[in-house]
XYZ file of C-alpha atoms in Angstrom:
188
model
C 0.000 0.000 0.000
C 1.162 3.545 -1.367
C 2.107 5.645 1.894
C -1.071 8.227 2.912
C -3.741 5.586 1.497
C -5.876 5.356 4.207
C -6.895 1.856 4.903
C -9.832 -0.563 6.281
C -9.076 -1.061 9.504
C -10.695 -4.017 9.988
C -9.261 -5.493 7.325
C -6.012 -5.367 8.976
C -7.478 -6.446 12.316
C -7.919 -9.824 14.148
C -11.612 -11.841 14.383
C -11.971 -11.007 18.215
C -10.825 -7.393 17.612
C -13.667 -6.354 15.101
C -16.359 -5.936 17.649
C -16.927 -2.554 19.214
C -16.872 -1.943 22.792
C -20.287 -3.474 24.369
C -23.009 -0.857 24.348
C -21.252 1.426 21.603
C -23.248 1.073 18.757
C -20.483 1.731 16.664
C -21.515 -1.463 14.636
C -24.828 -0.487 13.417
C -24.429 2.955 12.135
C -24.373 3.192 8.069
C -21.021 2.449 6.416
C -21.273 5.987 4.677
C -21.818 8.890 7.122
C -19.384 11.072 7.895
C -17.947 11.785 11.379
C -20.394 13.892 12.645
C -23.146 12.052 11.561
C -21.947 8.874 13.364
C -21.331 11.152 16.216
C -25.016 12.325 16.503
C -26.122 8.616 16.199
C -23.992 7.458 18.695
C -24.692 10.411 21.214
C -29.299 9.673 20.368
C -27.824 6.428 21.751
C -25.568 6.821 24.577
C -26.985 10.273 26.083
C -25.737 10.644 28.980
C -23.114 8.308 28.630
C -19.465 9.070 29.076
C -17.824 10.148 26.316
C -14.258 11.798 27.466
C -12.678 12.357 31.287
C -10.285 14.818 32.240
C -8.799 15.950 35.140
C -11.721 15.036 37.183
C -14.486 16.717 34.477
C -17.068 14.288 32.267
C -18.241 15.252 29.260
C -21.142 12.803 27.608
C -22.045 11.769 24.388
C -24.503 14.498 24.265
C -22.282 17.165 25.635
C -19.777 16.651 22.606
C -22.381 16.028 20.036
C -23.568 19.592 21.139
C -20.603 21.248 21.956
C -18.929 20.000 18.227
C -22.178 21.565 16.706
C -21.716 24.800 17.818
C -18.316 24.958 16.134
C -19.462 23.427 13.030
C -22.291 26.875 12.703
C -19.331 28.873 13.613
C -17.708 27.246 10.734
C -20.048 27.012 8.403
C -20.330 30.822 8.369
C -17.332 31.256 7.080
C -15.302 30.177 3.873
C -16.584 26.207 3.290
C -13.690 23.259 3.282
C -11.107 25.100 3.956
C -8.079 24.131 6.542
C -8.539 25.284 10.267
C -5.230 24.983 12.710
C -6.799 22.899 15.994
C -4.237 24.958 18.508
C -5.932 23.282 21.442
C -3.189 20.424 22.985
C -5.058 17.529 24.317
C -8.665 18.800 25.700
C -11.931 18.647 25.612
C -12.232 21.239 23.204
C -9.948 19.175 20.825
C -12.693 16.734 20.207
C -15.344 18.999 19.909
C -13.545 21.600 17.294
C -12.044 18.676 15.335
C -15.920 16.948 15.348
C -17.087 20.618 14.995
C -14.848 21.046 11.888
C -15.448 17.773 10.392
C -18.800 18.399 10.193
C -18.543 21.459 8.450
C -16.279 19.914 5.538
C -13.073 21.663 7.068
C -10.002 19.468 7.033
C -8.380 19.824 10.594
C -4.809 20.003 11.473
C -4.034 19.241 14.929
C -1.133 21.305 16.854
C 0.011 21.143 20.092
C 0.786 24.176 21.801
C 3.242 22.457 23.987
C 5.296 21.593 20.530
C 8.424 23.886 19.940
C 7.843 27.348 18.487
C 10.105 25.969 15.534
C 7.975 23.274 14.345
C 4.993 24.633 14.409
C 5.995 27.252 12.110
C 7.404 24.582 9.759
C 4.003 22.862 10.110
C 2.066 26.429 9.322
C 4.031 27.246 6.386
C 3.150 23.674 5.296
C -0.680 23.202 6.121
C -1.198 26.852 4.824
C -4.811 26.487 7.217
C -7.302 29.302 6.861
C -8.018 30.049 10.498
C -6.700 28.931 14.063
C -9.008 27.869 16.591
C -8.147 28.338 20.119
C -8.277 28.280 23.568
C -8.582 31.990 25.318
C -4.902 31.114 27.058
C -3.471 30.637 23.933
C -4.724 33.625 22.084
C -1.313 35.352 22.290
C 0.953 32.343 21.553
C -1.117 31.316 18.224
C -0.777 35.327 17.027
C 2.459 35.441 17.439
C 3.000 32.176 15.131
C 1.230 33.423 12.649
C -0.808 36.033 10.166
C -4.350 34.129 10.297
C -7.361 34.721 11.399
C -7.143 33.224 15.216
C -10.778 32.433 16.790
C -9.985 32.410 20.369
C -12.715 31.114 22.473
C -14.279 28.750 24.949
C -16.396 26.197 23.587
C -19.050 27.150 25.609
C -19.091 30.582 24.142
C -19.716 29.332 20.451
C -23.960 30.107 19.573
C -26.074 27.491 19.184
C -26.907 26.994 15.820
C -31.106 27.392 14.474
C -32.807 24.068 13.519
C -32.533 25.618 9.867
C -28.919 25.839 10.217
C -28.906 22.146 11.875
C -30.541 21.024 8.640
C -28.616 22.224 6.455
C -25.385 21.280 7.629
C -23.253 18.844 6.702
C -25.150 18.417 3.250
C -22.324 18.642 0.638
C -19.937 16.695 3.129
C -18.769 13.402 1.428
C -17.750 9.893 3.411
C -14.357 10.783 1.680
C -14.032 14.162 2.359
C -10.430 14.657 3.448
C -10.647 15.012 7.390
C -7.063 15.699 9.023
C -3.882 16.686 8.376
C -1.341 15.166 10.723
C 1.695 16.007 11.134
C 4.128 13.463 12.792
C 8.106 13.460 14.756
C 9.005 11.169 11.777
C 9.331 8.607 13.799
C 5.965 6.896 14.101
């Protein structure tokens, strides 16, 4: 296989690993909706479920399903499919901009704030993103690495979106619209 081709998982995975996780109904969504469609199927099913745990704070299913909605209007206001810079290090907010993004139709490219100043500007003058989407504490750091629009907010602070908006979104996204960008050390 050509390097970058994504790939089947499953195809490269054992009988016993195949199954989801019990009560993750993973398994009976459609083979051909895109992330944030599978996302709002699995949060109708697992509510209230846990979804992600940090540092002593739960978000559930429905909490990201929401939360990665309110990014996606914010997106969707702005120029379609274009590249947005995730400038968010490993939080909750991660998920729900990259979910936000994804459905939207924007390609995300994650960066971690805690990387060194050096590489991320290789990795900007690279991804060539359209916007930056950030946390509030790292409002100064991203605007110093670059010349972009930077959208520095909570996630909480992002409007809910109108059931108009809710309907329309998503639409022209593809199963194989291109979703990330990932930069790697080289040595994975």
């Amino acid at each position: 296989m050509e390097p970058g081709t994504p790939r089947n998982l499953r195809s490269t995975q054992s009988a016993d690993q195949t199954q989801p996780p019990e009560g993750i109904p993973w398994s009976d969504l459609e083979a051909d909706l895109v992330l944030g469609q599978r996302l709002d199927q699995v949060a109708a099913a697992m509510g209230d479920a846990t979804a992600l745990c940090q540092d002593g704070r739960i978000w559930t299913y429905r909490d990201l399903a929401d939360a990665s909605e309110r990014v996606a209007g914010r997106l969707n206001g702005m120029k379609r499919k274009g590249r947005v810079l995730l400038y968010l290090g490993n939080s909750f907010h991660h998920f729900a901009a990259a979910f936000g993004a994804w459905r939207a139709g924007w390609i995300t490219i994650p960066m971690d704030p805690r990387y060194p100043s050096a590489r991320n500007h290789l990795i900007l003058a690279d991804a060539d993103p359209t916007l930056v989407l950030t946390e509030p504490r790292y409002r100064d750091e991203a605007s110093r690495l670059c010349d972009l629009p930077v959208e520095a907010r909570s996630i909480d602070q992002y409007d809910a979106i109108s059931d108009q908006d809710r309907e329309a979104m998503g639409r022209d996204v593809e199963p194989d619209t291109p979703s990330t960008i990932l930069y790697t050390s080289g040595s994975t």
